[in-house]
Amino acid sequence: MPALLALLLSTAAHAQPGELTVPLAPPQAQQAILQAVQRIPAQQEAHRRYRMALPYGAPLFPPDADLALPPASDALAAWLRLPVEQRRHDVLIAPDVDYYWNAEGRQFSCQFIVHVQAAAGHGQSRLAVLQVRPTVYAGKSFKLLGRTGPGAYLDLRPAAPSAQSGAELRAFLASALAQPQ
């Protein structure tokens, strides 16, 4: 299984370089992430970007079959191959359904999976960030046969993961998990 984890971390690193080590054991790191997202004030932009955090196994956490739908990245495919036991402390962070933020000059949105695993040091965890369903908003386009008839519809397109968005989430987590609870 170490080769699979190396693939997960290396492909995640390809899109979003680096991982984060925090001075918390995996169960505490998971709880700290969940609490950090809950504490974001409603008036901050981050509240819409990181609207909901769910622990792995929660009823609203997407099932593997949904996460595996194309276009799934290599990093996400590697994560899906991990045994459930190695994913039990992971967290899904999702934005508001209609929220897009500026990332690398485009209106971007995605869900994030924060993979939490024990680090070499006792009581530490390594966090790797994966982007799920990265999407860009490309304006509106006219559809003659739209789902509610002719009209202007959002033009949402699959996109490559955003290095900027991954770095911003890691910075948020580093700051939130470094503060005393």
XYZ file of N, CA, C and O in Angstrom:
724
model
N 0.795 -1.206 0.000
C 0.000 0.000 0.000
C 0.843 1.278 0.000
O 0.339 2.313 -0.385
N 2.134 1.262 0.419
C 2.916 2.493 0.373
C 3.022 3.071 -1.035
O 3.035 4.277 -1.200
N 3.085 2.242 -2.071
C 3.174 2.758 -3.439
C 1.901 3.514 -3.817
O 1.954 4.533 -4.491
N 0.764 3.011 -3.366
C -0.505 3.677 -3.644
C -0.562 5.041 -2.964
O -0.967 6.026 -3.565
N -0.102 5.098 -1.716
C -0.093 6.370 -1.007
C 0.882 7.337 -1.658
O 0.597 8.529 -1.780
N 2.013 6.842 -2.116
C 2.974 7.706 -2.815
C 2.339 8.279 -4.079
O 2.523 9.454 -4.388
N 1.584 7.463 -4.825
C 0.888 7.958 -6.019
C -0.119 9.027 -5.637
O -0.195 10.072 -6.269
N -0.881 8.756 -4.575
C -1.866 9.730 -4.113
C -1.192 11.052 -3.800
O -1.612 12.094 -4.262
N -0.132 11.020 -3.035
C 0.539 12.250 -2.641
C 1.259 12.904 -3.808
O 1.250 14.119 -3.947
N 1.861 12.109 -4.699
C 2.594 12.713 -5.818
C 1.642 13.319 -6.839
O 1.901 14.386 -7.366
N 0.518 12.667 -7.114
C -0.413 13.250 -8.081
C -1.143 14.422 -7.465
O -1.444 15.384 -8.147
N -1.423 14.355 -6.179
C -2.008 15.524 -5.520
C -0.988 16.652 -5.532
O -1.329 17.804 -5.743
N 0.260 16.308 -5.352
C 1.306 17.329 -5.349
C 1.487 17.933 -6.738
O 1.863 19.083 -6.865
N 1.213 17.151 -7.789
C 1.346 17.687 -9.146
C 0.400 18.871 -9.355
O 0.772 19.885 -9.909
N -0.827 18.732 -8.861
C -1.796 19.806 -9.033
C -1.678 20.863 -7.945
O -1.847 22.025 -8.204
N -1.383 20.443 -6.722
C -1.270 21.363 -5.602
C -0.051 20.956 -4.793
O -0.147 20.070 -3.951
N 1.108 21.559 -5.055
C 2.332 21.106 -4.410
C 2.243 21.173 -2.893
O 1.673 22.085 -2.336
N 2.824 20.172 -2.287
C 2.970 20.167 -0.843
C 1.836 19.500 -0.108
O 0.759 19.282 -0.624
N 2.169 19.148 1.087
C 1.185 18.636 2.018
C 1.442 19.353 3.323
O 2.392 20.114 3.451
N 0.610 19.115 4.265
C 0.654 19.843 5.520
C 0.801 18.844 6.657
O 0.094 17.845 6.687
N 1.721 19.102 7.580
C 1.849 18.286 8.780
C 1.364 19.118 9.953
O 1.768 20.270 10.118
N 0.477 18.530 10.743
C -0.085 19.238 11.900
C 0.209 18.446 13.165
O 0.316 17.222 13.127
N 0.329 19.132 14.310
C 0.678 18.461 15.568
C -0.522 17.832 16.275
O -0.699 17.990 17.475
N -1.349 17.141 15.515
C -2.531 16.481 16.060
C -2.609 15.061 15.514
O -2.282 14.835 14.345
N -3.071 14.130 16.332
C -3.316 12.766 15.862
C -4.483 12.811 14.873
O -5.303 13.741 14.917
N -4.591 11.838 13.973
C -5.659 11.880 12.958
C -7.076 12.117 13.484
O -7.785 12.966 12.918
N -7.524 11.461 14.569
C -8.901 11.765 15.020
C -9.069 13.218 15.468
O -10.093 13.844 15.183
N -8.055 13.757 16.142
C -8.121 15.152 16.581
C -8.003 16.109 15.393
O -8.658 17.157 15.374
N -7.181 15.761 14.422
C -7.057 16.600 13.227
C -8.390 16.666 12.488
O -8.821 17.742 12.049
N -9.053 15.525 12.350
C -10.362 15.506 11.687
C -11.350 16.413 12.423
O -12.030 17.230 11.796
N -11.425 16.291 13.733
C -12.348 17.119 14.511
C -11.983 18.599 14.414
O -12.860 19.456 14.321
N -10.694 18.901 14.427
C -10.254 20.298 14.327
C -10.635 20.896 12.976
O -11.030 22.060 12.901
N -10.532 20.116 11.898
C -10.927 20.598 10.571
C -12.427 20.886 10.545
O -12.874 21.929 10.070
N -13.217 19.942 11.061
C -14.669 20.117 11.087
C -15.053 21.369 11.883
O -15.901 22.160 11.453
N -14.406 21.573 13.030
C -14.710 22.743 13.861
C -14.244 24.037 13.202
O -14.918 25.062 13.297
N -13.084 23.994 12.532
C -12.566 25.206 11.882
C -13.531 25.693 10.807
O -13.773 26.897 10.682
N -14.098 24.780 10.040
C -15.048 25.174 8.999
C -16.324 25.734 9.635
O -16.867 26.731 9.161
N -16.769 25.149 10.731
C -17.970 25.652 11.411
C -17.760 27.047 11.985
O -18.705 27.821 12.071
N -16.531 27.376 12.373
C -16.247 28.666 13.013
C -16.068 29.820 12.028
O -15.912 30.965 12.445
N -16.072 29.567 10.737
C -15.878 30.655 9.771
C -17.076 31.603 9.858
O -18.221 31.177 9.671
N -16.839 32.895 10.126
C -17.962 33.843 10.200
C -18.708 33.933 8.868
O -18.100 33.897 7.800
N -20.022 34.079 8.950
C -20.879 34.098 7.762
C -20.537 35.226 6.803
O -20.753 35.102 5.601
N -19.987 36.334 7.295
C -19.688 37.464 6.414
C -18.375 37.295 5.646
O -18.094 38.076 4.750
N -17.597 36.288 5.952
C -16.337 36.078 5.227
C -16.565 35.274 3.950
O -17.408 34.378 3.908
N -15.761 35.575 2.929
C -15.833 34.846 1.655
C -15.588 33.360 1.867
O -16.203 32.516 1.222
N -14.712 33.025 2.792
C -14.377 31.624 3.054
C -15.600 30.822 3.502
O -15.650 29.604 3.305
N -16.589 31.485 4.062
C -17.799 30.789 4.501
C -18.546 30.174 3.314
O -19.097 29.079 3.419
N -18.560 30.855 2.186
C -19.213 30.294 0.993
C -18.324 29.256 0.319
O -18.812 28.273 -0.220
N -17.009 29.485 0.351
C -16.085 28.548 -0.293
C -15.971 27.246 0.487
O -15.856 26.173 -0.100
N -15.965 27.336 1.791
C -15.848 26.157 2.666
C -17.117 26.028 3.506
O -17.103 26.014 4.720
N -18.247 25.948 2.847
C -19.553 25.992 3.483
C -19.819 24.800 4.400
O -20.361 24.937 5.478
N -19.464 23.620 3.961
C -19.846 22.416 4.689
C -18.656 21.472 4.773
O -17.955 21.267 3.784
N -18.444 20.922 5.949
C -17.405 19.920 6.139
C -18.055 18.665 6.699
O -18.854 18.735 7.639
N -17.729 17.540 6.091
C -18.328 16.261 6.494
C -17.239 15.237 6.750
O -16.319 15.091 5.935
N -17.333 14.496 7.848
C -16.362 13.432 8.073
C -16.639 12.253 7.134
O -17.788 12.025 6.731
N -15.587 11.515 6.811
C -15.759 10.327 5.974
C -16.754 9.396 6.657
O -16.709 9.174 7.855
N -17.684 8.864 5.886
C -18.681 7.950 6.416
C -19.985 8.622 6.810
O -20.964 7.946 7.098
N -20.011 9.959 6.835
C -21.258 10.668 7.145
C -22.267 10.400 6.029
O -21.881 10.154 4.875
N -23.556 10.449 6.338
C -24.561 10.151 5.310
C -24.457 11.006 4.045
O -24.753 10.522 2.957
N -24.035 12.263 4.162
C -23.939 13.120 2.978
C -22.592 13.037 2.270
O -22.415 13.641 1.207
N -21.622 12.311 2.832
C -20.333 12.142 2.158
C -20.595 11.303 0.910
O -21.199 10.244 0.982
N -20.180 11.781 -0.270
C -20.512 11.054 -1.507
C -19.959 9.627 -1.495
O -18.830 9.401 -1.060
N -20.747 8.677 -1.968
C -20.245 7.300 -2.056
C -19.140 7.195 -3.115
O -19.046 8.022 -4.029
N -18.312 6.170 -2.965
C -17.198 5.969 -3.888
C -17.655 5.931 -5.341
O -16.986 6.461 -6.224
N -18.802 5.314 -5.601
C -19.293 5.206 -6.984
C -19.540 6.594 -7.582
O -19.269 6.817 -8.760
N -20.028 7.535 -6.790
C -20.258 8.897 -7.288
C -18.942 9.635 -7.494
O -18.779 10.386 -8.453
N -18.000 9.430 -6.585
C -16.705 10.105 -6.707
C -15.903 9.579 -7.897
O -15.091 10.291 -8.468
N -16.143 8.332 -8.268
C -15.383 7.713 -9.360
C -15.894 8.090 -10.747
O -15.257 7.767 -11.751
N -17.007 8.810 -10.825
C -17.542 9.192 -12.130
C -16.548 10.080 -12.866
O -15.883 10.921 -12.264
N -16.446 9.915 -14.191
C -15.523 10.751 -14.953
C -15.940 12.210 -14.895
O -17.133 12.487 -14.783
N -15.041 13.130 -14.953
C -13.604 12.920 -15.050
C -12.965 12.891 -13.660
O -12.857 13.917 -13.006
N -12.565 11.737 -13.187
C -11.882 11.599 -11.892
C -10.379 11.679 -12.132
O -9.857 11.075 -13.066
N -9.696 12.425 -11.288
C -8.244 12.589 -11.432
C -7.522 11.326 -10.970
O -8.095 10.465 -10.301
N -6.247 11.228 -11.330
C -5.424 10.103 -10.874
C -5.331 10.090 -9.356
O -5.348 9.029 -8.731
N -5.204 11.275 -8.745
C -5.100 11.354 -7.286
C -6.383 10.852 -6.635
O -6.338 10.119 -5.642
N -7.536 11.227 -7.187
C -8.806 10.770 -6.627
C -8.959 9.261 -6.829
O -9.423 8.556 -5.934
N -8.556 8.749 -7.981
C -8.615 7.300 -8.222
C -7.726 6.561 -7.222
O -8.108 5.500 -6.709
N -6.546 7.101 -6.924
C -5.658 6.484 -5.941
C -6.300 6.522 -4.554
O -6.230 5.545 -3.800
N -6.937 7.630 -4.219
C -7.614 7.744 -2.925
C -8.741 6.717 -2.829
O -8.931 6.087 -1.784
N -9.479 6.524 -3.911
C -10.577 5.553 -3.913
C -10.082 4.122 -3.735
O -10.818 3.269 -3.226
N -8.842 3.855 -4.131
C -8.272 2.512 -3.964
C -7.768 2.264 -2.538
O -7.489 1.122 -2.188
N -7.634 3.312 -1.746
C -7.198 3.125 -0.361
C -8.265 2.356 0.412
O -9.462 2.569 0.203
N -7.848 1.489 1.327
C -8.835 0.805 2.168
C -9.599 1.817 3.022
O -9.078 2.874 3.376
N -10.835 1.490 3.349
C -11.684 2.362 4.142
C -10.985 2.756 5.441
O -11.087 3.899 5.890
N -10.274 1.849 6.041
C -9.569 2.120 7.301
C -8.600 3.295 7.162
O -8.442 4.077 8.090
N -7.974 3.451 5.991
C -7.031 4.547 5.790
C -7.736 5.862 5.435
O -7.091 6.906 5.394
N -9.032 5.815 5.195
C -9.788 7.030 4.855
C -10.681 7.494 6.000
O -11.314 8.542 5.900
N -10.713 6.771 7.089
C -11.721 7.014 8.134
C -11.624 8.381 8.793
O -12.593 8.847 9.380
N -10.477 9.048 8.725
C -10.329 10.370 9.334
C -10.376 11.496 8.302
O -10.104 12.643 8.631
N -10.733 11.167 7.066
C -10.764 12.169 6.001
C -11.996 13.063 6.133
O -12.972 12.719 6.806
N -11.913 14.216 5.473
C -12.979 15.212 5.551
C -13.275 15.726 4.143
O -12.355 16.002 3.374
N -14.555 15.858 3.819
C -14.995 16.494 2.581
C -15.372 17.930 2.921
O -16.122 18.163 3.875
N -14.843 18.882 2.163
C -15.203 20.287 2.330
C -15.842 20.734 1.017
O -15.235 20.600 -0.048
N -17.067 21.242 1.113
C -17.820 21.620 -0.089
C -18.238 23.087 -0.020
O -18.594 23.585 1.043
N -18.220 23.779 -1.173
C -18.691 25.172 -1.225
C -20.202 25.218 -1.382
O -20.861 24.190 -1.576
N -20.743 26.439 -1.312
C -22.141 26.616 -1.716
C -22.267 26.083 -3.138
O -21.347 26.213 -3.951
N -23.404 25.521 -3.461
C -23.592 24.869 -4.755
C -23.423 25.832 -5.926
O -22.981 25.438 -6.999
N -23.719 27.089 -5.731
C -23.649 28.061 -6.822
C -22.489 29.036 -6.668
O -22.496 30.105 -7.264
N -21.481 28.677 -5.891
C -20.396 29.613 -5.603
C -19.140 29.278 -6.413
O -18.669 28.149 -6.407
N -18.636 30.295 -7.106
C -17.410 30.192 -7.889
C -16.491 31.313 -7.437
O -16.934 32.431 -7.220
N -15.206 31.013 -7.286
C -14.241 32.017 -6.851
C -13.160 32.177 -7.907
O -13.008 31.323 -8.779
N -12.448 33.277 -7.832
C -11.390 33.541 -8.796
C -10.166 32.693 -8.450
O -9.631 32.800 -7.357
N -9.755 31.872 -9.377
C -8.563 31.048 -9.216
C -7.849 30.998 -10.562
O -8.406 30.513 -11.541
N -6.654 31.550 -10.580
C -5.842 31.557 -11.793
C -6.578 32.201 -12.969
O -6.541 31.704 -14.087
N -7.305 33.280 -12.693
C -7.969 34.036 -13.749
C -9.241 33.425 -14.284
O -9.722 33.813 -15.348
N -9.812 32.483 -13.577
C -11.063 31.863 -14.026
C -12.000 31.721 -12.837
O -11.566 31.694 -11.681
N -13.283 31.651 -13.115
C -14.270 31.427 -12.060
C -14.315 29.930 -11.803
O -14.712 29.154 -12.678
N -13.895 29.505 -10.635
C -13.601 28.112 -10.343
C -14.389 27.634 -9.136
O -14.698 28.401 -8.231
N -14.697 26.339 -9.109
C -15.323 25.722 -7.948
C -14.938 24.248 -7.910
O -14.692 23.626 -8.955
N -14.895 23.699 -6.716
C -14.671 22.260 -6.539
C -14.989 21.903 -5.101
O -15.147 22.772 -4.243
N -15.096 20.625 -4.850
C -15.136 20.109 -3.495
C -13.721 19.645 -3.175
O -12.940 19.357 -4.085
N -13.405 19.571 -1.898
C -12.078 19.120 -1.475
C -12.219 17.904 -0.572
O -13.133 17.861 0.257
N -11.323 16.957 -0.736
C -11.178 15.888 0.247
C -9.839 16.121 0.914
O -8.811 16.229 0.242
N -9.870 16.224 2.239
C -8.645 16.354 3.011
C -8.333 14.961 3.550
O -9.065 14.439 4.401
N -7.281 14.355 3.005
C -6.866 13.020 3.432
C -5.970 13.179 4.648
O -4.934 13.835 4.592
N -6.377 12.597 5.755
C -5.654 12.707 7.021
C -5.040 11.352 7.340
O -5.755 10.358 7.425
N -3.727 11.341 7.515
C -3.058 10.093 7.878
C -2.017 10.378 8.952
O -1.519 11.494 9.056
N -1.715 9.372 9.738
C -0.719 9.523 10.800
C 0.644 9.815 10.172
O 1.015 9.217 9.163
N 1.366 10.752 10.775
C 2.724 11.082 10.317
C 3.719 10.289 11.150
O 3.367 9.643 12.139
N 4.989 10.355 10.747
C 6.042 9.607 11.428
C 6.159 10.002 12.899
O 6.384 9.161 13.751
N 6.022 11.290 13.189
C 6.102 11.750 14.573
C 4.869 11.355 15.354
O 3.757 11.371 14.855
N 5.051 10.983 16.616
C 3.920 10.584 17.459
C 2.973 11.768 17.657
O 3.398 12.865 17.967
N 1.683 11.534 17.448
C 0.687 12.571 17.648
C 0.630 13.601 16.538
O 0.109 14.683 16.727
N 1.166 13.278 15.359
C 1.122 14.197 14.228
C 0.349 13.560 13.079
O 0.240 12.345 12.989
N -0.146 14.419 12.208
C -0.869 13.961 11.017
C -0.373 14.705 9.796
O 0.010 15.869 9.880
N -0.409 14.009 8.667
C -0.143 14.634 7.363
C -1.477 14.801 6.663
O -2.282 13.889 6.611
N -1.658 15.982 6.092
C -2.882 16.280 5.363
C -2.544 16.467 3.890
O -1.646 17.232 3.554
N -3.257 15.774 3.026
C -3.133 15.955 1.576
C -4.498 16.418 1.073
O -5.536 15.897 1.489
N -4.500 17.406 0.195
C -5.742 17.989 -0.325
C -5.972 17.497 -1.747
O -5.109 17.630 -2.605
N -7.155 16.922 -1.982
C -7.559 16.496 -3.323
C -8.741 17.345 -3.756
O -9.587 17.698 -2.930
N -8.814 17.649 -5.031
C -9.942 18.412 -5.563
C -10.884 17.469 -6.300
O -10.456 16.676 -7.133
N -12.155 17.577 -5.953
C -13.189 16.717 -6.531
C -14.096 17.573 -7.408
O -14.570 18.622 -6.997
N -14.301 17.115 -8.607
C -15.167 17.790 -9.588
C -14.791 19.251 -9.815
O -15.640 20.146 -9.708
N -13.528 19.535 -10.148
C -13.184 20.930 -10.452
C -13.961 21.408 -11.681
O -14.062 20.700 -12.683
N -14.529 22.595 -11.555
C -15.418 23.144 -12.582
C -15.134 24.619 -12.772
O -14.837 25.320 -11.810
N -15.246 25.084 -14.013
C -15.154 26.520 -14.265
C -16.489 27.009 -14.817
O -17.196 26.294 -15.529
N -16.807 28.253 -14.456
C -17.990 28.933 -14.954
C -17.549 29.757 -16.155
O -16.699 30.627 -16.037
N -18.098 29.440 -17.312
C -17.700 30.118 -18.552
C -18.810 31.023 -19.075
O -18.955 31.207 -20.279
N -19.623 31.553 -18.173
C -20.702 32.453 -18.587
C -21.993 31.702 -18.829
O -22.243 30.667 -18.241
N -22.786 32.249 -19.725
C -24.057 31.619 -20.075
C -24.073 31.364 -21.568
O -23.424 32.061 -22.334
N -24.836 30.356 -21.954
C -24.974 30.069 -23.379
C -26.435 29.745 -23.665
O -27.157 29.254 -22.799
N -26.838 30.054 -24.890
C -28.213 29.792 -25.297
C -28.359 28.323 -25.654
O -27.548 27.755 -26.380
N -29.394 27.697 -25.118
C -29.704 26.301 -25.437
C -31.144 26.247 -25.942
O -32.070 26.682 -25.254
N -31.303 25.730 -27.131
C -32.639 25.589 -27.689
C -33.416 24.505 -26.950
O -34.608 24.651 -26.679
N -32.713 23.431 -26.583
C -33.362 22.311 -25.900
C -32.863 22.198 -24.465
O -32.463 21.137 -24.006
N -32.889 23.286 -23.732
C -32.496 23.273 -22.327
C -33.491 22.500 -21.484
O -34.590 22.170 -21.950
N -33.147 22.231 -20.245
C -34.010 21.388 -19.414
C -35.370 22.021 -19.133
O -36.325 21.319 -18.809
N -35.476 23.348 -19.242
C -36.789 23.995 -19.071
C -37.186 24.761 -20.325
O -37.961 25.706 -20.261
N -36.632 24.359 -21.461
C -36.971 25.001 -22.718
C -35.883 25.935 -23.190
O -34.807 26.018 -22.598
N -36.127 26.647 -24.279
C -35.119 27.551 -24.823
C -34.755 28.645 -23.818
O -35.618 29.138 -23.084
N -33.463 28.982 -23.788
C -33.047 30.064 -22.896
C -31.556 30.045 -22.629
O -30.813 29.229 -23.175
N -31.138 30.981 -21.790
C -29.732 31.094 -21.410
C -29.475 30.208 -20.192
O -30.179 30.300 -19.182
N -28.476 29.356 -20.293
C -28.119 28.426 -19.231
C -26.658 28.634 -18.846
O -25.839 29.038 -19.676
N -26.364 28.337 -17.581
C -24.978 28.418 -17.125
C -24.116 27.478 -17.953
O -24.496 26.334 -18.216
N -22.958 27.953 -18.350
C -22.004 27.148 -19.092
C -20.916 26.707 -18.108
O -19.975 27.432 -17.837
N -21.112 25.525 -17.531
C -20.185 24.974 -16.548
C -19.386 23.865 -17.215
O -19.958 22.967 -17.836
N -18.058 23.935 -17.056
C -17.194 22.978 -17.744
C -16.226 22.316 -16.771
O -15.714 22.970 -15.869
N -15.951 21.021 -16.982
C -14.918 20.376 -16.169
C -13.585 21.098 -16.380
O -13.320 21.627 -17.459
N -12.761 21.125 -15.336
C -11.496 21.853 -15.411
C -10.390 21.064 -14.733
O -10.655 20.102 -14.000
N -9.185 21.504 -14.975
C -8.039 20.949 -14.258
C -8.066 21.490 -12.831
O -8.580 22.581 -12.586
N -7.527 20.739 -11.873
C -7.459 21.256 -10.503
C -6.696 22.580 -10.455
O -5.829 22.846 -11.284
N -7.033 23.391 -9.478
C -6.417 24.704 -9.306
C -5.342 24.641 -8.224
O -5.656 24.387 -7.055
N -4.107 24.895 -8.602
C -3.019 24.932 -7.627
C -3.270 26.035 -6.604
O -3.015 25.864 -5.407
N -3.793 27.159 -7.055
C -4.065 28.288 -6.163
C -5.117 27.902 -5.117
O -4.953 28.197 -3.927
N -6.189 27.245 -5.525
C -7.247 26.864 -4.584
C -6.743 25.844 -3.572
O -7.095 25.911 -2.386
N -5.922 24.905 -4.021
C -5.344 23.936 -3.093
C -4.438 24.606 -2.074
O -4.485 24.298 -0.883
N -3.615 25.547 -2.543
C -2.709 26.271 -1.637
C -3.507 27.111 -0.645
O -3.145 27.194 0.538
N -4.595 27.732 -1.090
C -5.412 28.542 -0.190
C -6.082 27.695 0.884
O -6.162 28.101 2.048
N -6.546 26.497 0.522
C -7.139 25.620 1.531
C -6.075 25.155 2.515
O -6.312 25.134 3.725
N -4.892 24.792 2.021
C -3.813 24.384 2.938
C -3.441 25.522 3.886
O -3.215 25.305 5.072
N -3.407 26.754 3.392
C -3.099 27.906 4.245
C -4.194 28.093 5.301
O -3.897 28.360 6.475
N -5.458 27.955 4.896
C -6.565 28.047 5.859
C -6.419 26.970 6.930
O -6.556 27.250 8.127
N -6.146 25.726 6.514
C -6.019 24.633 7.477
C -4.819 24.835 8.399
O -4.916 24.592 9.605
N -3.695 25.273 7.840
C -2.499 25.510 8.659
C -2.799 26.549 9.732
O -2.438 26.378 10.900
N -3.461 27.617 9.353
C -3.804 28.676 10.297
C -4.820 28.180 11.331
O -4.655 28.399 12.538
N -5.858 27.519 10.868
C -6.919 27.063 11.780
C -6.436 25.982 12.753
O -6.842 25.979 13.912
N -5.589 25.085 12.283
C -5.147 23.986 13.147
C -3.984 24.391 14.036
O -3.643 23.658 14.963
N -3.363 25.527 13.779
C -2.276 26.008 14.630
C -2.811 26.778 15.816
O -2.128 26.943 16.823
N -4.051 27.266 15.733
C -4.644 28.047 16.820
C -5.111 27.121 17.924
O -5.596 26.016 17.652
N -5.030 27.563 19.180
C -5.564 26.733 20.267
C -7.070 26.577 20.120
O -7.768 27.523 19.750
N -7.546 25.414 20.417
C -8.978 25.122 20.275
C -9.764 25.651 21.450
O -9.455 25.564 22.547
